[in-house]
C-alpha positions as a LaTeX table, in Angstrom:
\begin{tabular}{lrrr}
\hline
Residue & $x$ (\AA) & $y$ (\AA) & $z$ (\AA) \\
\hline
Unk1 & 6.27 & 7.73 & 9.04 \\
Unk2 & 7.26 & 6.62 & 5.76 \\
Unk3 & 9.72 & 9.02 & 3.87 \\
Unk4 & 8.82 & 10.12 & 0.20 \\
Unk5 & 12.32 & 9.07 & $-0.75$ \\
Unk6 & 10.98 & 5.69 & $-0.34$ \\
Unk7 & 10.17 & 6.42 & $-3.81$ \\
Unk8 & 14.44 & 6.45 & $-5.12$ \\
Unk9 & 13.93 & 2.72 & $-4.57$ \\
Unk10 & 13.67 & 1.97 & $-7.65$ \\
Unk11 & 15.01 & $-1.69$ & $-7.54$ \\
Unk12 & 13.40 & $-2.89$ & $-4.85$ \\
Unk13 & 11.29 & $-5.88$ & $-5.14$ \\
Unk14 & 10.03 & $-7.10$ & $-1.63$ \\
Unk15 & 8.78 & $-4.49$ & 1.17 \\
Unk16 & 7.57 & $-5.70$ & 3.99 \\
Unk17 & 6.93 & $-2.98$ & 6.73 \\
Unk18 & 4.40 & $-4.68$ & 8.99 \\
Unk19 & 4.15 & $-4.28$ & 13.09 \\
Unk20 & 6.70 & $-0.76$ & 13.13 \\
Unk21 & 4.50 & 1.44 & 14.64 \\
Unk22 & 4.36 & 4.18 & 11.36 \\
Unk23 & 2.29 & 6.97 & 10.92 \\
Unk24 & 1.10 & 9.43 & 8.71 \\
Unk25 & $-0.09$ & 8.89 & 4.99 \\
Unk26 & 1.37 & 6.40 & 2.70 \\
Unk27 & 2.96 & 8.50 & $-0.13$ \\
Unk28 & 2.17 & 9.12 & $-3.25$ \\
Unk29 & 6.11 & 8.07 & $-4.25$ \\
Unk30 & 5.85 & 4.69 & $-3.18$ \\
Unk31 & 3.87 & 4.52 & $-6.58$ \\
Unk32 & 7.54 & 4.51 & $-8.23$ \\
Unk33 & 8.54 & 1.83 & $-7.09$ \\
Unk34 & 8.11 & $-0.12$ & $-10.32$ \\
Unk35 & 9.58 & $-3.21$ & $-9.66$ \\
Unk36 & 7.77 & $-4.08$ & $-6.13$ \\
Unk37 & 6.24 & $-7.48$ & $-6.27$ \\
Unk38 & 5.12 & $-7.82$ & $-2.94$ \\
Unk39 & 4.32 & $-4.48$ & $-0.66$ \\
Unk40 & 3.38 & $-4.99$ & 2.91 \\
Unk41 & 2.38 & $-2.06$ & 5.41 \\
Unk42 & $-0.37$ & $-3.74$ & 7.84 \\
Unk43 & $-0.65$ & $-3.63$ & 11.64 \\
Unk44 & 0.70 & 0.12 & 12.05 \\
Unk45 & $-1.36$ & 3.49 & 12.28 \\
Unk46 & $-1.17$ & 4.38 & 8.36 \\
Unk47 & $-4.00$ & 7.18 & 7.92 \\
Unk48 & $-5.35$ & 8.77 & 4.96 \\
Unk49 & $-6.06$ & 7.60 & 1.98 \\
Unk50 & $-4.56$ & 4.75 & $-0.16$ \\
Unk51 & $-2.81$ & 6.63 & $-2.98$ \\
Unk52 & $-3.62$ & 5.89 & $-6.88$ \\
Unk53 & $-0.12$ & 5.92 & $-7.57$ \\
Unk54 & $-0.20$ & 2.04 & $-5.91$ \\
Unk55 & $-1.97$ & 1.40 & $-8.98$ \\
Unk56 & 1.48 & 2.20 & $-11.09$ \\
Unk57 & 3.31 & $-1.18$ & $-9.51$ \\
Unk58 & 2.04 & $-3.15$ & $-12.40$ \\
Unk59 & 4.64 & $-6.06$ & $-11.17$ \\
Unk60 & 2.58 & $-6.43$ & $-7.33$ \\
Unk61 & 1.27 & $-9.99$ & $-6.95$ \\
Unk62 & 0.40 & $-9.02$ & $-2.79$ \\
Unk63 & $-0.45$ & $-6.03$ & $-1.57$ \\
Unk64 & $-1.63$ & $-6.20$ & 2.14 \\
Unk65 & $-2.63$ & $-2.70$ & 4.09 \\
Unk66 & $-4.56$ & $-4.65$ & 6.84 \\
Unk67 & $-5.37$ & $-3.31$ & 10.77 \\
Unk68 & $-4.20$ & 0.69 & 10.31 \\
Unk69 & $-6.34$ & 3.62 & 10.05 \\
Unk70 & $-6.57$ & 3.87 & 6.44 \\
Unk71 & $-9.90$ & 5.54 & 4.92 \\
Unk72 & $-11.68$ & 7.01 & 1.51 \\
Unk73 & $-12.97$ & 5.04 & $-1.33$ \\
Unk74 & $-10.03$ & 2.32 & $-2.52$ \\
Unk75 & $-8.78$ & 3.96 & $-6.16$ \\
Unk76 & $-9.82$ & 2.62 & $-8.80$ \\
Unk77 & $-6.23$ & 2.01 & $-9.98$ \\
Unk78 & $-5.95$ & $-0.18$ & $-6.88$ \\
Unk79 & $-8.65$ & $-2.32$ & $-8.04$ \\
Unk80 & $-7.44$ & $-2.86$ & $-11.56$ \\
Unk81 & $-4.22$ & $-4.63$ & $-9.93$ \\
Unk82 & $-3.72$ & $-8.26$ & $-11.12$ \\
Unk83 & $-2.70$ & $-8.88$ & $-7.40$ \\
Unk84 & $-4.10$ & $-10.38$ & $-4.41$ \\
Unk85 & $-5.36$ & $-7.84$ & $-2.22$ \\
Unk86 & $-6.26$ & $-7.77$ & 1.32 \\
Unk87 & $-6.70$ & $-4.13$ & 2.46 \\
Unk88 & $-10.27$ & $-3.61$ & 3.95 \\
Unk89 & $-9.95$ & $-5.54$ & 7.37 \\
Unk90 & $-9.22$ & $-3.18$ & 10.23 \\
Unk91 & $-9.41$ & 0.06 & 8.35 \\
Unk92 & $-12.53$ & 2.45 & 7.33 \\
Unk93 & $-12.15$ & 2.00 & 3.66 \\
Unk94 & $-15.32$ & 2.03 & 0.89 \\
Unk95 & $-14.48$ & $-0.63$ & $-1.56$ \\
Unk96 & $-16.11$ & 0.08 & $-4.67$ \\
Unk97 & $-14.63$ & $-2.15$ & $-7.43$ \\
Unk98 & $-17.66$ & $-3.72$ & $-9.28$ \\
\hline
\end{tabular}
């Protein structure tokens, strides 16, 4: 699981969490982590939906959520990211960003 204090980051400018086995929701702090560039979380068992707050890291240039459970509609403030995303592959998500 990933701990809401993951939010106190506040520096941090890589995290890459792929292939540890987490569960649970992604949450909604990680949207404070303001100076994030690149934000990796695929190949674990992530459920839920991905939260808008994602849409506050206005520095991400990669975001990849690949092969976990995510599902919902992607936020809208996930598509208006000037990043390269790559999200949809192994999860249930509806990606709506026309």
């Amino acid at each position: 699981e990933i701990p809401p204090e993951i939010g106190n980051l506040t520096n941090l400018t890589t995290l890459y969490l792929q292939y540890n086995h987490l569960t649970g929701e992604i949450p909604p702090e990680i949207g404070n982590l303001m100076n994030v560039e690149t934000l990796i979380l695929s190949n674990n068992q992530l459920t839920g939906e991905i939260p808008s707050e994602i849409g506050n890291l206005t520095n991400l240039n990669i975001l990849i959520l690949t092969n976990n459970q995510l599902s919902g509609e992607v936020p809208i403030e996930v598509c208006d990211l000037n990043a390269y995303l790559d999200i949809l592959e192994g999860n249930n998500l509806i990606f709506d960003c026309d």
